[in-house]
Amino acid sequence: MIKLARSVIGTEEMQEVQRVMTLAFLGMGKEVKQFEEELGSYLGGEKRVICVNTGTAALHLAAQSIGLKAGDEVLVPSLTFVSTFQAISATGAKPIACDIDSTTGFIDLNDAARRITPNTKAIFPVHYAGATGNLMGLYDLARSHKLRVVEDAAHAFGTSYDGKKIGSFGDIICFSFDGIKNITSGEGGAIVTSDPQVINDASDLRLLGVMKDSEKRYQNQRSWEFDVTAQGWRYHMSDIMAAIGRVQLRRFETEFKPKRLEMAKLYRKLLADCTGIRFFEMHPGTVPFMMPIRVLDHRRDPLRKYLLENQVEVGIHYKPNHLLSFYGGGKISLPVAETLYSELLSLPFHPQLGENDIHQVCEQIMSFLKDPERMSLRGARGDGAIALC
Ligand SMILES: *Cc1c(COP(=O)(O)O)cnc(C)c1O
């Protein structure tokens, strides 16, 4: 089976975990502080980085730190991992699902603008597959309506926009370091911002709201006589996770990033002549996180079945959240998100994929799309003579 995604961990990560395992504390300590500082300088050094135990926790703490509460509304693209929606609803605020720009997978800014009400407090864009759409347009919209921006940059670690790294500018940026992301710390995440209040709140809230506990933990100490002024969570990162993350960060520019760029280039080259599929636009500076394609003419499900039968694991990113029972169960309709949901297919994409694997996947896709038998099965349009590849 050619795998859709996987963690890529080497002997150096294992050695570093072993080193940390010999320390007196395994929880949040010096290693986490170092990872935060190294991430900060990688991103450009202007913002603070607060590490937590998942990307979802990062989004939740960002949402809480900007004061979201019941009665507030938050604009969010429907085509995202349910994590973005859950982080918003965890504060009591209501996620307002928005439609998608079909060329980039980014939130449709016109649709988002139409959904602004006096209760709208924030917008959570998602950098779908590692690329970002009109991010400057999004910040303009936010500014003109006084909305906070929390970027779900779970897919976009390492991506640059307009020559600047995602996480080096903007309001609040959240990364995920789960097992298959551009870099991993096993599980993990980070909040990146220069807002002193968010830095302060998120630092405390990740440690059950115990005030100023982060500084103590960095020294392997505890707080004994502390105060708590808000509901917090057990969201801190451990030194074991940070040890993995630090090695992955060192490998990123030299190893993971070039590999991801090469794989995307090869897929696009090999499938360039297939008229039956479409790629999303990737602006210069994108580090691709996954390889979603759109399969046109109602052929996604048969192609998906064909690939699975031929030992190629594929996925669908994502079922739009407005269709989930908890978020309305399809009470509203978002035409582009729903069309994309019927067309999307994510192809195998991880740094251990060989060139020959990509050739094999593309050959399978082409042989499926070229097969006249399959074309005549399309039925609906009855124009079986059009070659789709
Ligand atoms: C991975 C991911 C997250 C956060 O996931 P965690 O598993 O909690 O680290 C959030 N949003 C998107 C779009 C993701 O892909």
Short mmCIF file of C-alpha atoms and ligand atoms in Angstrom, two decimals:
data_model
loop_
_atom_site.label_atom_id
_atom_site.label_comp_id
_atom_site.label_asym_id
_atom_site.label_seq_id
_atom_site.Cartn_x
_atom_site.Cartn_y
_atom_site.Cartn_z
CA MET A 1 0.00 0.00 0.00
CA ILE A 2 1.28 3.48 -0.87
CA LYS A 3 0.39 5.46 2.24
CA LEU A 4 -1.50 8.74 2.21
CA ALA A 5 0.52 10.24 5.08
CA ARG A 6 2.95 9.18 7.79
CA SER A 7 5.27 10.46 10.51
CA VAL A 8 8.93 10.69 9.53
CA ILE A 9 11.09 10.15 12.60
CA GLY A 10 14.79 9.28 12.57
CA THR A 11 17.48 8.15 14.97
CA GLU A 12 18.26 11.72 16.02
CA GLU A 13 14.72 12.25 17.35
CA MET A 14 15.01 8.93 19.22
CA GLN A 15 18.37 9.89 20.75
CA GLU A 16 17.00 13.24 21.88
CA VAL A 17 13.97 11.61 23.49
CA GLN A 18 16.34 9.26 25.28
CA ARG A 19 18.42 12.21 26.52
CA VAL A 20 15.34 13.98 27.89
CA MET A 21 14.11 10.76 29.52
CA THR A 22 17.13 10.82 31.81
CA LEU A 23 16.21 14.25 33.26
CA ALA A 24 14.49 14.60 36.62
CA PHE A 25 11.27 16.01 35.14
CA LEU A 26 9.50 14.88 32.01
CA GLY A 27 6.81 17.55 31.96
CA MET A 28 7.08 21.11 30.71
CA GLY A 29 10.57 22.43 31.38
CA LYS A 30 13.69 23.87 29.77
CA GLU A 31 13.31 21.84 26.59
CA VAL A 32 9.92 23.44 25.88
CA LYS A 33 11.35 26.92 26.44
CA GLN A 34 14.16 26.15 24.00
CA PHE A 35 11.75 24.83 21.37
CA GLU A 36 9.68 28.00 21.75
CA GLU A 37 12.76 30.19 21.30
CA GLU A 38 13.98 28.23 18.28
CA LEU A 39 10.53 28.38 16.65
CA GLY A 40 10.47 32.13 17.35
CA SER A 41 13.79 32.74 15.68
CA TYR A 42 12.88 30.48 12.74
CA LEU A 43 9.73 32.52 12.19
CA GLY A 44 11.59 35.82 12.35
CA GLY A 45 12.04 36.63 16.00
CA GLU A 46 9.39 39.35 16.37
CA LYS A 47 6.64 37.31 17.99
CA ARG A 48 6.33 35.08 21.04
CA VAL A 49 5.67 31.37 20.67
CA ILE A 50 3.66 29.44 23.27
CA CYS A 51 3.77 25.66 22.87
CA VAL A 52 0.85 23.44 23.81
CA ASN A 53 -0.07 19.78 23.49
CA THR A 54 -2.11 19.94 20.24
CA GLY A 55 -2.96 22.33 17.44
CA THR A 56 -6.56 22.21 18.64
CA ALA A 57 -5.46 23.40 22.11
CA ALA A 58 -3.58 26.28 20.42
CA LEU A 59 -6.74 27.34 18.57
CA HIS A 60 -8.88 26.98 21.71
CA LEU A 61 -6.52 29.08 23.83
CA ALA A 62 -6.29 31.71 21.08
CA ALA A 63 -10.10 31.82 20.97
CA GLN A 64 -10.36 32.13 24.76
CA SER A 65 -7.55 34.70 25.00
CA ILE A 66 -9.32 37.12 22.63
CA GLY A 67 -12.35 36.90 24.91
CA LEU A 68 -14.75 34.86 22.76
CA LYS A 69 -17.88 33.83 24.68
CA ALA A 70 -21.51 32.81 24.24
CA GLY A 71 -23.32 35.21 21.93
CA ASP A 72 -20.23 35.96 19.82
CA GLU A 73 -19.97 34.87 16.21
CA VAL A 74 -16.80 33.78 14.41
CA LEU A 75 -16.37 33.50 10.64
CA VAL A 76 -14.66 30.27 9.59
CA PRO A 77 -14.35 28.37 6.29
CA SER A 78 -16.50 25.25 6.27
CA LEU A 79 -13.79 23.23 4.50
CA THR A 80 -11.46 22.51 7.42
CA PHE A 81 -10.65 19.89 10.03
CA VAL A 82 -13.39 19.88 12.70
CA SER A 83 -10.70 21.12 15.10
CA THR A 84 -11.16 24.75 13.94
CA PHE A 85 -14.91 24.60 14.63
CA GLN A 86 -14.51 22.81 17.97
CA ALA A 87 -11.96 25.35 19.20
CA ILE A 88 -14.46 28.15 18.55
CA SER A 89 -17.52 26.39 19.99
CA ALA A 90 -15.53 25.37 23.10
CA THR A 91 -15.64 29.03 24.20
CA GLY A 92 -19.43 29.18 23.75
CA ALA A 93 -19.07 31.32 20.61
CA LYS A 94 -20.83 30.29 17.41
CA PRO A 95 -18.78 29.27 14.36
CA ILE A 96 -20.37 30.85 11.26
CA ALA A 97 -19.50 28.55 8.36
CA CYS A 98 -18.42 30.40 5.21
CA ASP A 99 -18.05 29.25 1.62
CA ILE A 100 -14.76 28.58 -0.15
CA ASP A 101 -12.78 30.08 -3.03
CA SER A 102 -12.67 27.12 -5.43
CA THR A 103 -9.29 28.08 -6.94
CA THR A 104 -7.34 28.22 -3.67
CA GLY A 105 -9.43 26.42 -1.03
CA PHE A 106 -9.25 29.61 1.10
CA ILE A 107 -12.28 31.23 2.74
CA ASP A 108 -14.44 33.16 0.22
CA LEU A 109 -14.07 36.75 1.44
CA ASN A 110 -17.24 38.01 -0.26
CA ASP A 111 -19.29 35.27 1.37
CA ALA A 112 -17.60 35.98 4.72
CA ALA A 113 -18.33 39.73 4.43
CA ARG A 114 -22.03 39.00 3.84
CA ARG A 115 -22.21 37.04 7.10
CA ILE A 116 -20.86 39.81 9.34
CA THR A 117 -23.33 40.95 12.03
CA PRO A 118 -22.95 43.17 15.13
CA ASN A 119 -22.06 39.95 17.02
CA THR A 120 -19.13 39.02 14.75
CA LYS A 121 -15.92 39.20 16.79
CA ALA A 122 -13.31 37.27 14.84
CA ILE A 123 -12.37 35.43 11.66
CA PHE A 124 -10.39 32.16 11.60
CA PRO A 125 -8.89 31.63 8.11
CA VAL A 126 -7.39 28.23 7.27
CA HIS A 127 -4.31 27.92 5.04
CA TYR A 128 -5.70 24.97 3.12
CA ALA A 129 -3.05 22.40 2.07
CA GLY A 130 -0.28 24.84 3.01
CA ALA A 131 -1.15 27.59 0.56
CA THR A 132 -2.98 30.72 1.47
CA GLY A 133 -5.39 32.70 -0.65
CA ASN A 134 -5.99 36.42 -0.36
CA LEU A 135 -4.61 36.80 3.17
CA MET A 136 -4.04 40.55 2.79
CA GLY A 137 -7.65 40.94 1.64
CA LEU A 138 -8.71 39.02 4.73
CA TYR A 139 -6.73 41.33 7.04
CA ASP A 140 -8.28 44.36 5.25
CA LEU A 141 -11.77 42.94 5.85
CA ALA A 142 -10.92 42.24 9.50
CA ARG A 143 -9.53 45.75 10.01
CA SER A 144 -12.56 47.47 8.51
CA HIS A 145 -14.92 45.51 10.81
CA LYS A 146 -12.64 45.46 13.88
CA LEU A 147 -12.41 41.67 13.90
CA ARG A 148 -9.61 39.68 15.53
CA VAL A 149 -7.83 37.21 13.23
CA VAL A 150 -6.73 33.74 14.34
CA GLU A 151 -4.97 31.94 11.49
CA ASP A 152 -5.34 28.16 11.51
CA ALA A 153 -1.87 27.57 10.06
CA ALA A 154 -1.86 23.85 10.89
CA HIS A 155 -1.02 23.13 7.22
CA ALA A 156 1.27 26.08 6.65
CA PHE A 157 4.37 25.64 8.76
CA GLY A 158 7.22 27.04 6.63
CA THR A 159 4.99 28.73 4.04
CA SER A 160 5.78 32.34 3.09
CA TYR A 161 3.31 34.91 1.84
CA ASP A 162 4.62 37.98 0.06
CA GLY A 163 8.13 36.98 1.11
CA LYS A 164 7.24 36.79 4.82
CA LYS A 165 6.78 33.56 6.77
CA ILE A 166 3.31 32.68 8.02
CA GLY A 167 3.68 33.38 11.74
CA SER A 168 6.02 36.38 11.27
CA PHE A 169 3.18 38.89 10.72
CA GLY A 170 -0.52 39.16 11.50
CA ASP A 171 -2.62 38.89 14.65
CA ILE A 172 -2.57 35.34 16.11
CA ILE A 173 -1.23 32.31 14.25
CA CYS A 174 -1.73 28.69 15.38
CA PHE A 175 0.36 25.74 14.25
CA SER A 176 -0.10 22.00 14.76
CA PHE A 177 2.78 19.56 15.24
CA ASP A 178 0.72 16.39 15.18
CA GLY A 179 2.27 13.25 13.74
CA ILE A 180 1.78 14.02 10.04
CA LYS A 181 2.20 17.79 9.91
CA ASN A 182 5.14 19.57 8.18
CA ILE A 183 7.07 19.14 11.43
CA THR A 184 5.93 17.01 14.36
CA SER A 185 6.54 16.85 18.09
CA GLY A 186 4.52 13.62 18.34
CA GLU A 187 1.47 15.65 19.19
CA GLY A 188 1.77 19.38 19.73
CA GLY A 189 0.89 22.88 18.71
CA ALA A 190 1.87 26.52 19.11
CA ILE A 191 0.27 29.94 19.44
CA VAL A 192 2.27 32.75 17.85
CA THR A 193 1.49 36.41 18.54
CA SER A 194 2.89 39.73 19.71
CA ASP A 195 -0.24 40.71 21.65
CA PRO A 196 0.97 40.91 25.29
CA GLN A 197 -2.44 40.03 26.68
CA VAL A 198 -2.80 36.91 24.53
CA ILE A 199 0.77 35.88 25.43
CA ASN A 200 0.01 36.29 29.10
CA ASP A 201 -3.40 34.61 29.05
CA ALA A 202 -2.41 31.68 26.84
CA SER A 203 0.74 31.05 28.94
CA ASP A 204 -1.36 30.77 32.11
CA LEU A 205 -4.40 29.01 30.60
CA ARG A 206 -2.26 26.12 29.29
CA LEU A 207 -1.32 25.41 32.94
CA LEU A 208 -4.81 25.37 34.48
CA GLY A 209 -4.84 29.16 34.75
CA VAL A 210 -2.13 29.11 37.43
CA MET A 211 -0.74 32.63 37.16
CA LYS A 212 2.91 32.96 36.06
CA ASP A 213 3.45 29.20 36.31
CA SER A 214 5.20 29.04 32.91
CA GLU A 215 8.31 30.86 34.20
CA LYS A 216 8.54 28.41 37.12
CA ARG A 217 8.15 25.33 34.88
CA TYR A 218 10.90 26.56 32.56
CA GLN A 219 13.19 26.29 35.64
CA ASN A 220 11.81 22.86 36.63
CA GLN A 221 10.09 24.52 39.59
CA ARG A 222 6.52 24.59 40.84
CA SER A 223 4.20 27.36 41.98
CA TRP A 224 3.00 26.83 45.57
CA GLU A 225 1.11 29.96 46.52
CA PHE A 226 -0.61 30.94 43.37
CA ASP A 227 -3.84 32.52 42.24
CA VAL A 228 -6.21 31.51 39.45
CA THR A 229 -8.54 34.05 37.84
CA ALA A 230 -9.97 32.13 34.88
CA GLN A 231 -10.95 28.65 33.70
CA GLY A 232 -7.75 27.05 32.42
CA TRP A 233 -6.80 23.72 30.88
CA ARG A 234 -4.09 21.08 31.02
CA TYR A 235 -2.68 21.99 27.61
CA HIS A 236 1.07 22.43 28.17
CA MET A 237 3.71 20.68 26.05
CA SER A 238 6.09 18.18 27.63
CA ASP A 239 9.90 18.16 27.31
CA ILE A 240 9.68 14.82 25.49
CA MET A 241 7.53 16.36 22.76
CA ALA A 242 9.75 19.46 22.55
CA ALA A 243 12.84 17.26 22.12
CA ILE A 244 11.25 15.65 19.03
CA GLY A 245 10.09 19.01 17.71
CA ARG A 246 13.54 20.60 18.03
CA VAL A 247 15.12 17.93 15.83
CA GLN A 248 12.29 18.18 13.30
CA LEU A 249 12.73 21.96 13.11
CA ARG A 250 16.43 21.48 12.32
CA ARG A 251 15.53 19.02 9.53
CA PHE A 252 12.79 21.17 8.04
CA GLU A 253 14.61 23.58 5.69
CA THR A 254 17.21 21.12 4.44
CA GLU A 255 15.14 17.97 4.22
CA PHE A 256 11.35 18.17 4.61
CA LYS A 257 10.67 21.43 2.78
CA PRO A 258 12.65 20.63 -0.41
CA LYS A 259 11.11 17.16 -0.47
CA ARG A 260 7.56 18.53 -0.20
CA LEU A 261 8.23 21.05 -2.97
CA GLU A 262 9.69 18.36 -5.23
CA MET A 263 6.76 15.98 -4.69
CA ALA A 264 4.20 18.68 -5.51
CA LYS A 265 6.11 19.65 -8.64
CA LEU A 266 6.25 16.06 -9.84
CA TYR A 267 2.51 15.44 -9.28
CA ARG A 268 1.65 18.61 -11.17
CA LYS A 269 3.98 17.75 -14.03
CA LEU A 270 2.80 14.16 -14.44
CA LEU A 271 -0.91 15.04 -14.30
CA ALA A 272 -0.66 18.32 -16.23
CA ASP A 273 -2.51 16.97 -19.29
CA CYS A 274 -5.42 15.45 -17.38
CA THR A 275 -8.44 17.61 -18.11
CA GLY A 276 -10.55 15.47 -15.80
CA ILE A 277 -8.79 16.78 -12.70
CA ARG A 278 -7.86 20.18 -11.30
CA PHE A 279 -5.20 21.32 -8.86
CA PHE A 280 -5.56 24.19 -6.40
CA GLU A 281 -3.46 27.29 -6.93
CA MET A 282 -0.31 27.45 -4.83
CA HIS A 283 1.18 30.93 -4.52
CA PRO A 284 5.00 31.24 -4.59
CA GLY A 285 6.44 30.52 -1.15
CA THR A 286 3.96 27.73 -0.38
CA VAL A 287 5.26 24.64 1.39
CA PRO A 288 2.59 22.10 0.44
CA PHE A 289 1.20 19.99 3.28
CA MET A 290 -1.05 17.70 1.26
CA MET A 291 -1.97 17.03 -2.35
CA PRO A 292 -5.72 17.44 -2.83
CA ILE A 293 -7.03 17.30 -6.40
CA ARG A 294 -10.53 17.92 -7.72
CA VAL A 295 -11.90 15.05 -9.79
CA LEU A 296 -14.49 16.41 -12.20
CA ASP A 297 -17.48 14.80 -13.93
CA HIS A 298 -18.70 12.81 -10.92
CA ARG A 299 -15.76 10.44 -11.16
CA ARG A 300 -14.26 10.99 -7.72
CA ASP A 301 -15.86 7.99 -6.06
CA PRO A 302 -15.07 5.50 -8.85
CA LEU A 303 -11.47 6.81 -9.01
CA ARG A 304 -11.16 6.60 -5.24
CA LYS A 305 -12.35 2.99 -5.30
CA TYR A 306 -10.00 2.15 -8.19
CA LEU A 307 -6.97 3.62 -6.38
CA LEU A 308 -7.77 1.84 -3.12
CA GLU A 309 -8.12 -1.45 -5.03
CA ASN A 310 -4.71 -0.76 -6.54
CA GLN A 311 -2.96 -0.24 -3.20
CA VAL A 312 -3.00 3.57 -3.24
CA GLU A 313 -4.35 5.08 -0.03
CA VAL A 314 -6.31 8.31 -0.63
CA GLY A 315 -8.34 10.67 1.56
CA ILE A 316 -10.98 13.41 1.48
CA HIS A 317 -10.09 16.75 3.08
CA TYR A 318 -12.67 17.59 4.32
CA LYS A 319 -16.35 16.91 4.89
CA PRO A 320 -17.59 20.53 5.25
CA ASN A 321 -18.38 21.29 8.89
CA HIS A 322 -21.78 22.91 8.19
CA LEU A 323 -22.96 19.41 7.23
CA LEU A 324 -22.09 17.97 10.68
CA SER A 325 -25.04 17.56 13.07
CA PHE A 326 -23.39 19.63 15.80
CA TYR A 327 -22.91 22.55 13.40
CA GLY A 328 -26.35 22.63 11.79
CA GLY A 329 -26.46 19.38 9.82
CA GLY A 330 -26.74 21.14 6.46
CA LYS A 331 -29.37 23.72 7.49
CA ILE A 332 -27.52 26.26 5.39
CA SER A 333 -26.13 25.53 1.96
CA LEU A 334 -22.62 26.50 0.86
CA PRO A 335 -22.51 25.59 -2.84
CA VAL A 336 -18.76 25.69 -3.46
CA ALA A 337 -17.85 23.80 -0.28
CA GLU A 338 -20.45 21.14 -1.13
CA THR A 339 -19.26 20.77 -4.73
CA LEU A 340 -15.65 20.51 -3.55
CA TYR A 341 -16.70 17.85 -1.05
CA SER A 342 -17.97 15.72 -3.95
CA GLU A 343 -14.79 16.27 -6.01
CA LEU A 344 -11.89 16.25 -3.54
CA LEU A 345 -9.36 13.48 -3.39
CA SER A 346 -6.08 13.72 -1.46
CA LEU A 347 -3.20 11.78 -2.98
CA PRO A 348 -0.32 10.19 -1.04
CA PHE A 349 1.99 12.95 0.24
CA HIS A 350 4.71 12.54 2.86
CA PRO A 351 8.51 12.95 2.85
CA GLN A 352 9.21 9.23 2.58
CA LEU A 353 7.31 8.86 -0.66
CA GLY A 354 9.64 7.85 -3.51
CA GLU A 355 9.58 9.36 -6.99
CA ASN A 356 8.60 5.93 -8.27
CA ASP A 357 5.61 5.90 -5.89
CA ILE A 358 4.39 9.20 -7.35
CA HIS A 359 4.87 7.87 -10.89
CA GLN A 360 2.87 4.81 -9.94
CA VAL A 361 -0.01 6.84 -8.42
CA CYS A 362 -0.17 9.11 -11.47
CA GLU A 363 -0.09 6.19 -13.89
CA GLN A 364 -3.03 4.63 -12.07
CA ILE A 365 -4.96 7.90 -12.26
CA MET A 366 -4.20 8.29 -15.95
CA SER A 367 -5.08 4.76 -16.85
CA PHE A 368 -8.39 5.19 -15.01
CA LEU A 369 -9.21 8.48 -16.73
CA LYS A 370 -8.17 7.26 -20.19
CA ASP A 371 -10.12 4.04 -20.15
CA PRO A 372 -12.92 4.38 -22.78
CA GLU A 373 -15.02 1.83 -20.88
CA ARG A 374 -15.02 4.04 -17.83
CA MET A 375 -15.73 7.12 -19.91
CA SER A 376 -18.83 5.60 -21.44
CA LEU A 377 -19.95 4.73 -17.91
CA ARG A 378 -20.13 8.42 -17.11
CA GLY A 379 -23.65 8.45 -18.52
CA ALA A 380 -24.91 11.84 -17.46
CA ARG A 381 -23.25 13.84 -20.24
CA GLY A 382 -23.13 11.11 -22.85
CA ASP A 383 -20.00 12.59 -24.44
CA GLY A 384 -17.78 9.60 -23.93
CA ALA A 385 -15.49 10.75 -26.73
CA ILE A 386 -13.78 13.45 -24.62
CA ALA A 387 -10.43 12.25 -23.36
CA LEU A 388 -10.03 13.17 -19.72
CA CYS A 389 -6.34 12.70 -19.65
C1 LIG B 1 -4.06 19.19 12.18
C2 LIG B 1 -5.03 20.31 12.12
C3 LIG B 1 -5.41 21.06 13.25
C4 LIG B 1 -4.94 20.78 14.67
O1 LIG B 1 -4.83 19.47 14.90
P1 LIG B 1 -4.17 18.77 16.17
O2 LIG B 1 -4.28 17.35 15.76
O3 LIG B 1 -5.04 19.12 17.31
O4 LIG B 1 -2.77 19.22 16.34
C5 LIG B 1 -6.25 22.14 13.07
N1 LIG B 1 -6.70 22.49 11.86
C6 LIG B 1 -6.36 21.82 10.75
C7 LIG B 1 -6.84 22.30 9.42
C8 LIG B 1 -5.52 20.69 10.84
O5 LIG B 1 -5.19 20.02 9.74
#
